[in-house]
Amino acid sequence: MHVPADPADVPPELAGAAGYEDAFEMVTRVIGWYRERILEETRAAEPDTRLLARLKSERQACAADRRVLETADPERVATIAAAYEARWRKLTHRPE
């Protein structure tokens, strides 16, 4: 699995708090963020090919994590959900 956030970024109270649907929604939200950024960069007058490659790679890693959810045990699902919640806050610059 792709590690979406440093474990130190995942608040302990979030670990174990989310179910499959919550985790799926959070990963999907992050994938959407990457999709929007890729679209913006693609439409730029001079797209940054390195940035595009990185964004696409990150989006693919997120999609792989979302597939992992299908067979993950509840603890793993909660860990993924918490990691993606932390990643969402970081990507959108939202405090905890």
Coordinates of C-alpha atoms in Angstrom, one line a residue:
M1 CA 0.0 0.0 0.0
H2 CA 1.1 3.5 -0.7
V3 CA 1.6 5.4 2.5
P4 CA -0.4 8.6 2.0
A5 CA 0.7 10.4 5.2
D6 CA 3.4 10.2 7.7
P7 CA 2.0 8.1 10.6
A8 CA 2.8 11.1 12.9
D9 CA 0.3 13.1 10.8
V10 CA -2.5 10.7 11.7
P11 CA -4.2 11.7 15.0
P12 CA -4.5 8.6 17.3
E13 CA -8.2 9.4 17.9
L14 CA -8.9 8.8 14.2
A15 CA -7.3 5.3 14.1
G16 CA -10.1 2.8 14.3
A17 CA -12.9 5.4 13.9
A18 CA -13.9 4.9 10.3
G19 CA -15.7 2.2 8.4
Y20 CA -15.3 1.1 4.8
E21 CA -17.6 3.8 3.4
D22 CA -15.9 6.6 5.3
A23 CA -12.5 5.4 4.1
F24 CA -13.7 5.0 0.5
E25 CA -15.2 8.4 0.5
M26 CA -12.0 10.0 1.9
V27 CA -9.7 8.3 -0.6
T28 CA -12.1 9.3 -3.4
R29 CA -12.1 12.9 -2.2
V30 CA -8.3 12.9 -2.4
I31 CA -8.3 11.3 -5.8
G32 CA -10.7 14.1 -6.9
W33 CA -8.2 16.7 -5.6
Y34 CA -5.5 15.2 -7.7
R35 CA -7.8 15.0 -10.8
E36 CA -8.6 18.7 -10.4
R37 CA -4.9 19.7 -10.1
I38 CA -4.0 17.6 -13.1
L39 CA -6.7 19.3 -15.1
E40 CA -5.5 22.7 -14.0
E41 CA -1.9 21.9 -14.9
T42 CA -2.9 20.4 -18.2
R43 CA -4.7 23.6 -19.2
A44 CA -1.8 25.9 -18.1
A45 CA -0.1 27.9 -20.9
E46 CA 3.1 26.0 -20.1
P47 CA 2.3 22.8 -18.2
D48 CA 4.9 21.6 -15.8
T49 CA 5.6 18.0 -17.1
R50 CA 7.4 17.0 -13.9
L51 CA 4.5 18.2 -11.7
L52 CA 2.0 16.5 -14.0
A53 CA 3.9 13.2 -13.7
R54 CA 4.0 13.5 -9.9
L55 CA 0.4 14.3 -9.6
K56 CA -0.6 11.4 -11.9
S57 CA 1.6 9.0 -9.9
E58 CA 0.1 10.1 -6.7
R59 CA -3.4 9.8 -8.1
Q60 CA -2.6 6.2 -9.2
A61 CA -1.2 5.4 -5.8
C62 CA -4.4 6.6 -4.2
A63 CA -6.5 4.5 -6.6
A64 CA -4.4 1.5 -5.6
D65 CA -5.1 2.3 -1.9
R66 CA -8.8 2.5 -2.6
R67 CA -8.7 -1.0 -4.2
V68 CA -6.9 -2.3 -1.0
L69 CA -10.0 -1.2 1.0
E70 CA -12.1 -4.0 -0.7
T71 CA -10.3 -6.7 1.1
A72 CA -8.8 -4.8 4.1
D73 CA -9.7 -5.8 7.7
P74 CA -11.4 -3.1 9.8
E75 CA -8.1 -2.0 11.4
R76 CA -6.5 -1.5 8.0
V77 CA -9.6 0.4 6.8
A78 CA -9.4 2.7 9.8
T79 CA -5.7 3.3 9.2
I80 CA -6.3 4.2 5.6
A81 CA -9.2 6.5 6.5
A82 CA -7.1 8.3 9.1
A83 CA -4.1 8.7 6.8
Y84 CA -6.3 10.1 4.0
E85 CA -8.0 12.4 6.4
A86 CA -4.6 13.8 7.3
R87 CA -3.6 14.0 3.7
W88 CA -6.8 15.9 2.8
R89 CA -6.1 18.4 5.5
K90 CA -2.5 18.8 4.2
L91 CA -3.6 19.1 0.6
T92 CA -6.2 21.7 1.4
H93 CA -4.2 23.4 4.1
R94 CA -6.9 22.9 6.7
P95 CA -6.0 22.7 10.3
E96 CA -7.1 19.8 12.5

